[in-house]
PDB file of C-alpha atoms in Angstrom:
ATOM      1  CA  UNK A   1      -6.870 -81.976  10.879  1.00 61.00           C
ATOM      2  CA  UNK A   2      -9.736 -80.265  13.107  1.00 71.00           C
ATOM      3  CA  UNK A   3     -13.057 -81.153  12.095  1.00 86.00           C
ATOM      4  CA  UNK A   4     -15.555 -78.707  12.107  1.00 91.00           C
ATOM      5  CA  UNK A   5     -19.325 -79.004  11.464  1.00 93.00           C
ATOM      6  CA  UNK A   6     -22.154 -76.515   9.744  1.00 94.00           C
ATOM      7  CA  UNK A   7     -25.633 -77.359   9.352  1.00 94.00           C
ATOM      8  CA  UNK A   8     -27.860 -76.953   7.556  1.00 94.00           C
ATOM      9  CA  UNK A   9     -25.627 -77.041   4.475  1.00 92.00           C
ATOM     10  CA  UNK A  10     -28.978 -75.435   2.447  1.00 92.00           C
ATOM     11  CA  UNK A  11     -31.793 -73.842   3.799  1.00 95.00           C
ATOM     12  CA  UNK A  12     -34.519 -72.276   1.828  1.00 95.00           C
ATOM     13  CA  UNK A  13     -37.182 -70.054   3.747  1.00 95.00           C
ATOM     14  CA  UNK A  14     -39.883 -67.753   3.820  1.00 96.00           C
ATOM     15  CA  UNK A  15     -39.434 -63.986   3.609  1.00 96.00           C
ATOM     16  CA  UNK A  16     -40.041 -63.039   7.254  1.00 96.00           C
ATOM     17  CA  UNK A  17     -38.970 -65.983   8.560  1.00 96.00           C
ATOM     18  CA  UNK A  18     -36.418 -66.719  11.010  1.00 97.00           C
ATOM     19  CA  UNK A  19     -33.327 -69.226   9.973  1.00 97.00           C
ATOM     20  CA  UNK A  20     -30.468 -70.961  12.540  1.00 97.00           C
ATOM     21  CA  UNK A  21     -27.229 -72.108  11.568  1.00 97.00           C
ATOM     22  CA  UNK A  22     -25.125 -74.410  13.807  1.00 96.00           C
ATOM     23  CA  UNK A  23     -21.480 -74.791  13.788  1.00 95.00           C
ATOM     24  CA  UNK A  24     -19.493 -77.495  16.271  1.00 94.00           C
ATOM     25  CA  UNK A  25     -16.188 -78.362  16.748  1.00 91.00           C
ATOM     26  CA  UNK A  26     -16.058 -81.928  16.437  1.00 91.00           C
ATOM     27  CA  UNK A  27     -12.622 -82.848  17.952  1.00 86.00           C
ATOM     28  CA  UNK A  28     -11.333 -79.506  19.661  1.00 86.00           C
ATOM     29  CA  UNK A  29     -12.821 -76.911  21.938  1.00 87.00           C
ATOM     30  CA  UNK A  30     -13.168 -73.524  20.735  1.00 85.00           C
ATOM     31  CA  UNK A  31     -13.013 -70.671  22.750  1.00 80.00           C
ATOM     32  CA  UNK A  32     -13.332 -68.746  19.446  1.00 87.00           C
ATOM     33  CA  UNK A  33     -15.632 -69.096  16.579  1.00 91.00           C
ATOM     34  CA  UNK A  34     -16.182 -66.704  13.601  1.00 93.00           C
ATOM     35  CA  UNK A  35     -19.176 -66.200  11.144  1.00 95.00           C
ATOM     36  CA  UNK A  36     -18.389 -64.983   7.588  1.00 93.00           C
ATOM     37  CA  UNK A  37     -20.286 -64.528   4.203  1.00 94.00           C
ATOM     38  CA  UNK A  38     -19.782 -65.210   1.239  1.00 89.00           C
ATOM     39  CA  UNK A  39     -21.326 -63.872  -2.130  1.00 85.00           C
ATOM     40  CA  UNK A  40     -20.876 -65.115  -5.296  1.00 80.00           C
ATOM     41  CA  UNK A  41     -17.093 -65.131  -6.643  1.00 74.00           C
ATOM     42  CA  UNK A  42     -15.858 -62.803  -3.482  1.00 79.00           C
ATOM     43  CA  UNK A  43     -14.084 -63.908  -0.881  1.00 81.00           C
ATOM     44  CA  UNK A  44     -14.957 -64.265   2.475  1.00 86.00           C
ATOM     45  CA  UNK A  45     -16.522 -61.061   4.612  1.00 88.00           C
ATOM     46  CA  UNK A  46     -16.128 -61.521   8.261  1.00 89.00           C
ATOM     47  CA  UNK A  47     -19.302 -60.626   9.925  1.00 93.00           C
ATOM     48  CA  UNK A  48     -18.506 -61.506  13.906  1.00 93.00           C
ATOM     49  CA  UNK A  49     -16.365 -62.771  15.983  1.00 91.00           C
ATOM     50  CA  UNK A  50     -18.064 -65.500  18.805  1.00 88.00           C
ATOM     51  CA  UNK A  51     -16.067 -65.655  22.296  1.00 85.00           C
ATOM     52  CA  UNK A  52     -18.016 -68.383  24.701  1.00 82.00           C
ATOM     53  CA  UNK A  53     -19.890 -67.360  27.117  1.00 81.00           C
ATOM     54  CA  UNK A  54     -19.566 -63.619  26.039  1.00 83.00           C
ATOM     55  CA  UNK A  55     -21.159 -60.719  23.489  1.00 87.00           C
ATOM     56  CA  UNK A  56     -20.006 -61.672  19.998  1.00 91.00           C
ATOM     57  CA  UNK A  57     -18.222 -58.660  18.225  1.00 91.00           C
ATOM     58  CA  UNK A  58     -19.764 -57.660  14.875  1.00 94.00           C
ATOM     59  CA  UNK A  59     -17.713 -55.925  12.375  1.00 91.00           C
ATOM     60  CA  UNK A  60     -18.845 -52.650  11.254  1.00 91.00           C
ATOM     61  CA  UNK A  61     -21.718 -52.614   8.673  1.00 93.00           C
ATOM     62  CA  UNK A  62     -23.153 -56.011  10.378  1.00 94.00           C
ATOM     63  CA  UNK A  63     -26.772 -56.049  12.345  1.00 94.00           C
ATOM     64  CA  UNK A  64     -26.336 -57.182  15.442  1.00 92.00           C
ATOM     65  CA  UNK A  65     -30.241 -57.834  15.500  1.00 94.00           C
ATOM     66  CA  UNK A  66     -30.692 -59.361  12.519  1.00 96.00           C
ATOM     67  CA  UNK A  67     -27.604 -61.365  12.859  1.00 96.00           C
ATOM     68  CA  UNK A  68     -27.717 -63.175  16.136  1.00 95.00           C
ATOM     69  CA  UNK A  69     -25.030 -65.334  17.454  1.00 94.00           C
ATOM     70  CA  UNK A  70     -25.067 -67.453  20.308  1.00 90.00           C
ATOM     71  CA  UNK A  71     -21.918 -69.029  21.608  1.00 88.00           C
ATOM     72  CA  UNK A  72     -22.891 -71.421  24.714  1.00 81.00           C
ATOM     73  CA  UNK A  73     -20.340 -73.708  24.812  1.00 88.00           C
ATOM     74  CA  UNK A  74     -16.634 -74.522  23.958  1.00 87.00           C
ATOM     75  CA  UNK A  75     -18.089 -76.459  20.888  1.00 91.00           C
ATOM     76  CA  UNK A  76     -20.988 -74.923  19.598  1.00 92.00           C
ATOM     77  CA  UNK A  77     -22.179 -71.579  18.538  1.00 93.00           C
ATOM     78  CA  UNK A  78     -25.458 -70.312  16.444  1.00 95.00           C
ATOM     79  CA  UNK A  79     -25.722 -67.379  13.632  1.00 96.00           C
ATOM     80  CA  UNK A  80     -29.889 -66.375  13.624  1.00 97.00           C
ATOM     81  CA  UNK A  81     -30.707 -64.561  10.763  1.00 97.00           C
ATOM     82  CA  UNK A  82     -34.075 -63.043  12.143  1.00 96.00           C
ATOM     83  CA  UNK A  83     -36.969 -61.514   9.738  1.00 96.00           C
ATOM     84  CA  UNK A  84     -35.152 -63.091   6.385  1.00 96.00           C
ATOM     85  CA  UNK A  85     -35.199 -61.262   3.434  1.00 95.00           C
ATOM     86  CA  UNK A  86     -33.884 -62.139   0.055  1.00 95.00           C
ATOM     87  CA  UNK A  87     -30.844 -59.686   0.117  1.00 94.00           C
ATOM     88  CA  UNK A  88     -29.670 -61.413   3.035  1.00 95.00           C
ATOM     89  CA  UNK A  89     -29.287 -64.485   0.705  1.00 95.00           C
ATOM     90  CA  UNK A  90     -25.772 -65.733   0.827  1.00 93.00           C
ATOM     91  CA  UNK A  91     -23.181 -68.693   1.685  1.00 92.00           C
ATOM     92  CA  UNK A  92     -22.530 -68.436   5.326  1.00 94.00           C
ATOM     93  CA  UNK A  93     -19.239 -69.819   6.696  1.00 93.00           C
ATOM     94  CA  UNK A  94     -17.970 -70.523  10.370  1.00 93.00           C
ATOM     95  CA  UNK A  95     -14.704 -71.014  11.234  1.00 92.00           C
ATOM     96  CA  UNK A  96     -13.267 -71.892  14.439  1.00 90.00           C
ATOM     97  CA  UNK A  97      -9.694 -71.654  16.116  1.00 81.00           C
ATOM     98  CA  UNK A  98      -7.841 -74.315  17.536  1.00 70.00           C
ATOM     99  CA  UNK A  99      -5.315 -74.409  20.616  1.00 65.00           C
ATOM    100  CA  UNK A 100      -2.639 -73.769  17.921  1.00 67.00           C
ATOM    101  CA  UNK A 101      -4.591 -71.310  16.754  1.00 67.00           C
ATOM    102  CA  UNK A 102      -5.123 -72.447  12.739  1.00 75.00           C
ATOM    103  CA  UNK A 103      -8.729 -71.845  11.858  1.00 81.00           C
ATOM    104  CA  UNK A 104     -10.885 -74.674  10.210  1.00 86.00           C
ATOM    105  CA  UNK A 105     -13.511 -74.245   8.547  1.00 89.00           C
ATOM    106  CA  UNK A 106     -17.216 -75.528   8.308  1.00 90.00           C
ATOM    107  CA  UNK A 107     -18.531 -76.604   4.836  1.00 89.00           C
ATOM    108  CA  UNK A 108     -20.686 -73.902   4.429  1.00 91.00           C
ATOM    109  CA  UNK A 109     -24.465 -73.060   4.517  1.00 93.00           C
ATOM    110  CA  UNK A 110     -26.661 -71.519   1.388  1.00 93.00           C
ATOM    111  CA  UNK A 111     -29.295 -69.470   2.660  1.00 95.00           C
ATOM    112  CA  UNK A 112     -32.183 -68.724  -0.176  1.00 94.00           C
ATOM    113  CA  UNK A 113     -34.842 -66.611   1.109  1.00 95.00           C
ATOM    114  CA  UNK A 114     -37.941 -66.786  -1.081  1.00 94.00           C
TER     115      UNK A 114
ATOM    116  CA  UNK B   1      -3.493 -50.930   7.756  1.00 71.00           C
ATOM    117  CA  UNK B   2      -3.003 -54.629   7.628  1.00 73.00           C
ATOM    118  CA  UNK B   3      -4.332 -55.895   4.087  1.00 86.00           C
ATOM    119  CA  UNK B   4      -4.195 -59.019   1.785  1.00 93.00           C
ATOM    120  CA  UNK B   5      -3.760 -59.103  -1.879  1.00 94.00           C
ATOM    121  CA  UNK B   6      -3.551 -61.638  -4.051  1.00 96.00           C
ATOM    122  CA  UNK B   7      -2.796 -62.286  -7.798  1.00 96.00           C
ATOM    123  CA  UNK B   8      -4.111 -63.036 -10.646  1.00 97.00           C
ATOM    124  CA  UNK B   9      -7.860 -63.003  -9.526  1.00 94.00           C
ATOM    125  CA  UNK B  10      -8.328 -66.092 -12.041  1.00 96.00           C
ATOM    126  CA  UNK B  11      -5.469 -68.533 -13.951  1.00 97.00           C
ATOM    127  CA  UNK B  12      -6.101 -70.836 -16.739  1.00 97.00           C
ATOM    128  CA  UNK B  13      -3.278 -73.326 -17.191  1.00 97.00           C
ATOM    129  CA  UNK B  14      -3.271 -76.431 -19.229  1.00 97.00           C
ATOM    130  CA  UNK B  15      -2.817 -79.977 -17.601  1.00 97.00           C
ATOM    131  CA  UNK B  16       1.404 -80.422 -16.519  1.00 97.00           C
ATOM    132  CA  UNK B  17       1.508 -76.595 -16.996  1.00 97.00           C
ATOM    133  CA  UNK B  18       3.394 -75.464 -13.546  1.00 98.00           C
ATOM    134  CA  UNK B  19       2.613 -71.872 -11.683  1.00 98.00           C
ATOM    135  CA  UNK B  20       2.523 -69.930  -8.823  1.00 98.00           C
ATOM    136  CA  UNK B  21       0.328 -68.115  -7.321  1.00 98.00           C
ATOM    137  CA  UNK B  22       1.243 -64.763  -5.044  1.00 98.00           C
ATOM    138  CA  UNK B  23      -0.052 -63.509  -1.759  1.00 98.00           C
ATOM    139  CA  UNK B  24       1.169 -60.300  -0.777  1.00 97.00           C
ATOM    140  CA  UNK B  25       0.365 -58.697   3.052  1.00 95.00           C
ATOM    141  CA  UNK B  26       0.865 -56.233   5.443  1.00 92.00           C
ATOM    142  CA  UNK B  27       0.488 -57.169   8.647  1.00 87.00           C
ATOM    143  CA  UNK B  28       1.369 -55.729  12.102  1.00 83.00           C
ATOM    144  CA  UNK B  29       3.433 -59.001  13.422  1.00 84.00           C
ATOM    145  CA  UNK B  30       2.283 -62.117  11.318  1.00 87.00           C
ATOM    146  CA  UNK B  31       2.161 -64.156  13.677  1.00 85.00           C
ATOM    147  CA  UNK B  32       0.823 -67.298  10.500  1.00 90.00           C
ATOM    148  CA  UNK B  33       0.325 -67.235   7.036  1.00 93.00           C
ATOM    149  CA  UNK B  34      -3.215 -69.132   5.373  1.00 92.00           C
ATOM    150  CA  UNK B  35      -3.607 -71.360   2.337  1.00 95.00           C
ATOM    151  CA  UNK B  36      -6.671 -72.442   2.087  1.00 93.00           C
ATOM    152  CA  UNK B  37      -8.809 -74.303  -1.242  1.00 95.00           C
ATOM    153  CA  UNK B  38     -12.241 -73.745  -1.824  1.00 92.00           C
ATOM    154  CA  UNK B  39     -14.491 -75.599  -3.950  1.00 92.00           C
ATOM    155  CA  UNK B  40     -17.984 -74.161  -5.485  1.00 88.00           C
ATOM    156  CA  UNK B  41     -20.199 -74.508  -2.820  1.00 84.00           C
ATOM    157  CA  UNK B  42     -18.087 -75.260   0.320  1.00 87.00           C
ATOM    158  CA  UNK B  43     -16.218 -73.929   2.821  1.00 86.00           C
ATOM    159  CA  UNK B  44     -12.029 -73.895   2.420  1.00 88.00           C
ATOM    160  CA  UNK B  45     -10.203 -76.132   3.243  1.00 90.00           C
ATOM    161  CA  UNK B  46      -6.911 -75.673   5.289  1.00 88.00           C
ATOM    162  CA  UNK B  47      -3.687 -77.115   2.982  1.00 92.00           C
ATOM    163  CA  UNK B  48      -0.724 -75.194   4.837  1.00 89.00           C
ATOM    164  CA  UNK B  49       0.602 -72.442   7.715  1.00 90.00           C
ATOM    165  CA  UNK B  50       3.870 -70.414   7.270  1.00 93.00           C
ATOM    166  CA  UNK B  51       5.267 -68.589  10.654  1.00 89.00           C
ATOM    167  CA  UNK B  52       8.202 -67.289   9.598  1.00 91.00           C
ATOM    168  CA  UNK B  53       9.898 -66.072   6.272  1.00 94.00           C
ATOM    169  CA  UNK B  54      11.909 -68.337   4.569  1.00 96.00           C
ATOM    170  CA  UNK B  55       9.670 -71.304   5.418  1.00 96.00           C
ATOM    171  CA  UNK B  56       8.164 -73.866   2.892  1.00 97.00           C
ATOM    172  CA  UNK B  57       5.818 -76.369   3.341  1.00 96.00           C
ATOM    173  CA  UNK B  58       4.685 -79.166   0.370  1.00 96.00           C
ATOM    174  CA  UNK B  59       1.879 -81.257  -0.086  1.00 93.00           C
ATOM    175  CA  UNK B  60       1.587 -83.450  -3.525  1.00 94.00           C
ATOM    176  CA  UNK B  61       1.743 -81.115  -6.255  1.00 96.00           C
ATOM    177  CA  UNK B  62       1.820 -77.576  -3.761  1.00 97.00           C
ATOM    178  CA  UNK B  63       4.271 -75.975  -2.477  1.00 98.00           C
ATOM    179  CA  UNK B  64       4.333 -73.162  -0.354  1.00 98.00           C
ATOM    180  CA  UNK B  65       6.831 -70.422   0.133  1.00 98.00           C
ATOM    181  CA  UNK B  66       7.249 -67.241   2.657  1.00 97.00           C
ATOM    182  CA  UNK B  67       8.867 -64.011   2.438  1.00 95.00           C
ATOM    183  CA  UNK B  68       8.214 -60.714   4.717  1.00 92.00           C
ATOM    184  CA  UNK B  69       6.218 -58.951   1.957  1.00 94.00           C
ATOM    185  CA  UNK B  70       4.662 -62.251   0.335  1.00 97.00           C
ATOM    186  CA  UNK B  71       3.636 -65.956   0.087  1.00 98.00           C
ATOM    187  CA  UNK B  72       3.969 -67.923  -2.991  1.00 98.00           C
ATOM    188  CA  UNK B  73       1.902 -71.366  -3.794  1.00 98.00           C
ATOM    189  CA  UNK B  74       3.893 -72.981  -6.877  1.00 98.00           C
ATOM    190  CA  UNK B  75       1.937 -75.775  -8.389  1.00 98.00           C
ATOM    191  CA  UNK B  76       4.002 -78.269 -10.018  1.00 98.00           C
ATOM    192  CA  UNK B  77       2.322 -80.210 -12.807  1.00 97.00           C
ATOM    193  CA  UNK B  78      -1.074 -79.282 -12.107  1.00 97.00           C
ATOM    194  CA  UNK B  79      -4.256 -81.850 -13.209  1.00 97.00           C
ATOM    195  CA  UNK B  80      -7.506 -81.225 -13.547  1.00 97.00           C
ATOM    196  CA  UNK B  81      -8.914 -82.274  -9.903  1.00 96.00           C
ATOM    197  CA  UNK B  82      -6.384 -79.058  -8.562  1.00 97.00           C
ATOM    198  CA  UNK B  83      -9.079 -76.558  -9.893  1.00 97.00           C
ATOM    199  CA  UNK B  84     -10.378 -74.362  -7.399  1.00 96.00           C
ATOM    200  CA  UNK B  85     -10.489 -71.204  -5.698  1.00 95.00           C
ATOM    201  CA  UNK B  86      -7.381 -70.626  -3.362  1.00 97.00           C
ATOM    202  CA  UNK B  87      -7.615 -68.287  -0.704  1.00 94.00           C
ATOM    203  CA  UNK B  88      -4.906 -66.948   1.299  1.00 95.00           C
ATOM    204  CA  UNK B  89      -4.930 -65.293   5.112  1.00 92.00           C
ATOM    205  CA  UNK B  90      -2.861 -64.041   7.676  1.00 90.00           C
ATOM    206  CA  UNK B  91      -3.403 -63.442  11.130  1.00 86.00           C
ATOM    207  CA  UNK B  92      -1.312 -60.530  12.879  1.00 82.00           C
ATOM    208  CA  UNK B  93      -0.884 -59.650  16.486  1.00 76.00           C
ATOM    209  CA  UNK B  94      -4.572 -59.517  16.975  1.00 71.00           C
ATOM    210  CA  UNK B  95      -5.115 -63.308  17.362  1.00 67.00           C
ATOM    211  CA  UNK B  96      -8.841 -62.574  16.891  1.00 68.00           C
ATOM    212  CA  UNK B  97      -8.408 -61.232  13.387  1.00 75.00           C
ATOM    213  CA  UNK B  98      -8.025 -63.263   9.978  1.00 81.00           C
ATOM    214  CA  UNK B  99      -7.348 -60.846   7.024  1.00 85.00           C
ATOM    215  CA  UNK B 100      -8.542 -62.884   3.813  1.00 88.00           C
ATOM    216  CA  UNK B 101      -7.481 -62.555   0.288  1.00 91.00           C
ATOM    217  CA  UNK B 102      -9.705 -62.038  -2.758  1.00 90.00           C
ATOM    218  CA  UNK B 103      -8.575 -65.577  -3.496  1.00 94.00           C
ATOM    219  CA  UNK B 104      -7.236 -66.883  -7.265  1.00 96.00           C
ATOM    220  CA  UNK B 105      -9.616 -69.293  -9.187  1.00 95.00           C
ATOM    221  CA  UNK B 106      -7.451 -71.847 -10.912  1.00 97.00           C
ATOM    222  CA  UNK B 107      -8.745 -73.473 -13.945  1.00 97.00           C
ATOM    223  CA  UNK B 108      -7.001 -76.512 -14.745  1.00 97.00           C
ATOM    224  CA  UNK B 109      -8.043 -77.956 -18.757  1.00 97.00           C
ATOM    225  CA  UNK B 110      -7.122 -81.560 -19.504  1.00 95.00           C
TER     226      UNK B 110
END
C-alpha cells in the first residue's frame, strides 16, 4: 500500500515554544492531506483539511493560529503548533488521500510540552 | 447528519475465540467504507475498503462484511498479536470528509 511519512514521531518542548510536524507521501502525490488528534483512548478528531497550494480548512473549535499548516507541494505538508502549551499535548496524525482516494496514514507524532 | 458508531467500545476474547465487531453509519452516499488497526502509539493502519453493500473482503484471520446500515469485521480464531484498537470510517459524497468511529479495543489473552 501507500506509504506515508510523519516526523518527528516524539517531540518534547518548551512551554512557549514553537513545534513542526512533517508529513510526505512517499510513493503517491497528494492533492489532499489531513491533520487529526488524538487523546488518550479516543479516536481520532479531525482538526484540518490541507489542499496544495491553497488555505487549509480547520474544523470548528480548531485555531487556525496556533495550528498552522502549510501544504507546498503534492507530497508534503506541515502542522505548526505555535506558542506550545501543555494542553495542547497530544498524538498528532496525518493522513493523506490517494488517486483512489483510500487514506493512509502516518505513524503518528507525540507532542509533550513541558 | 452523517455519523459513525461502533460496538463494543472494548472486547476481551480468549485465544481461538471468534467475533465480530460492528460498524454502524449514516452517510449521505458512501461512497467507501474504513477498517483500519491501530496499535498504542501509532497511527492506523489501512486492512480493507467496502464500496458497496453486500461486499466482503478477507485478510488472514479478518473478514469484512457490508450492509447499507452497517459493516461487520468477524475475526476467526483470533491470537494474541490481533490485539489492537480497530477503527472504522466512511467517507460520503463529500470526498474531503472521513467520519471516524470511536474504534473497539480488542484484547486477545493466550
Amino acid at each position: 500500500g501507500a506509504v506515508v511519512s510523519q516526523h518527528p514521531s516524539w517531540v518534547i518542548c518548551k512551554s512557549g515554544t514553537s513545534v513542526k510536524i512533517e508529513c510526505r507521501s512517499l510513493d503517491f502525490q497528494a492533492t489532499t492531506m489531513f491533520w487529526y488528534r488524538q487523546f488518550p483512548k479516543q479516536s481520532l478528531m479531525l482538526m484540518a483539511t490541507s489542499n496544495e497550494g491553497s488555505k487549509a480548512t480547520y474544523e470548528q473549535g480548531v485555531e487556525k493560529d496556533k495550528f498552522l499548516i502549510n501544504h507546498a507541494s503534492l507530497t508534503l505538508s506541515t502542522l505548526t503548533v505555535t506558542s506550545a502549551h501543555p494542553e495542547d499535548s497530544s498524538f498528532y496524525i496525518c493522513s493523506a488521500a490517494g488517486a483512489n482516494e483510500k487514506l493512509f496514514f502516518g505513524s503518528g507524532t507525540q507532542l509533550s510540552v513541558l | 447528519e452523517d455519523q459513525v458508531t461502533q460496538s463494543p467500545e472494548a472486547l476481551r476474547l480468549q485465544e481461538g475465540e471468534s467475533s465480530s465487531l460492528n460498524c454502524s453509519y449514516t452517510v449521505s452516499g458512501l461512497r467507501g467504507l474504513f477498517w483500519y488497526r491501530q496499535d498504542p502509539g501509532k497511527g492506523p493502519e489501512f486492512l480493507f475498503t467496502l464500496y458497496s453493500a453486500g461486499e466482503e473482503k478477507e485478510k488472514e484471520r479478518l473478514k469484512a462484511t457490508l450492509t447499507k446500515k452497517e459493516s461487520f469485521l468477524h475475526i476467526t480464531a483470533p491470537k494474541p498479536e490481533d490485539s489492537a484498537t480497530y477503527l472504522c470510517a466512511v467517507q460520503g459524497n463529500n470526498f474531503n470528509k472521513f467520519y471516524f468511529g470511536s474504534g473497539t479495543k480488542l484484547n486477545v489473552k493466550p
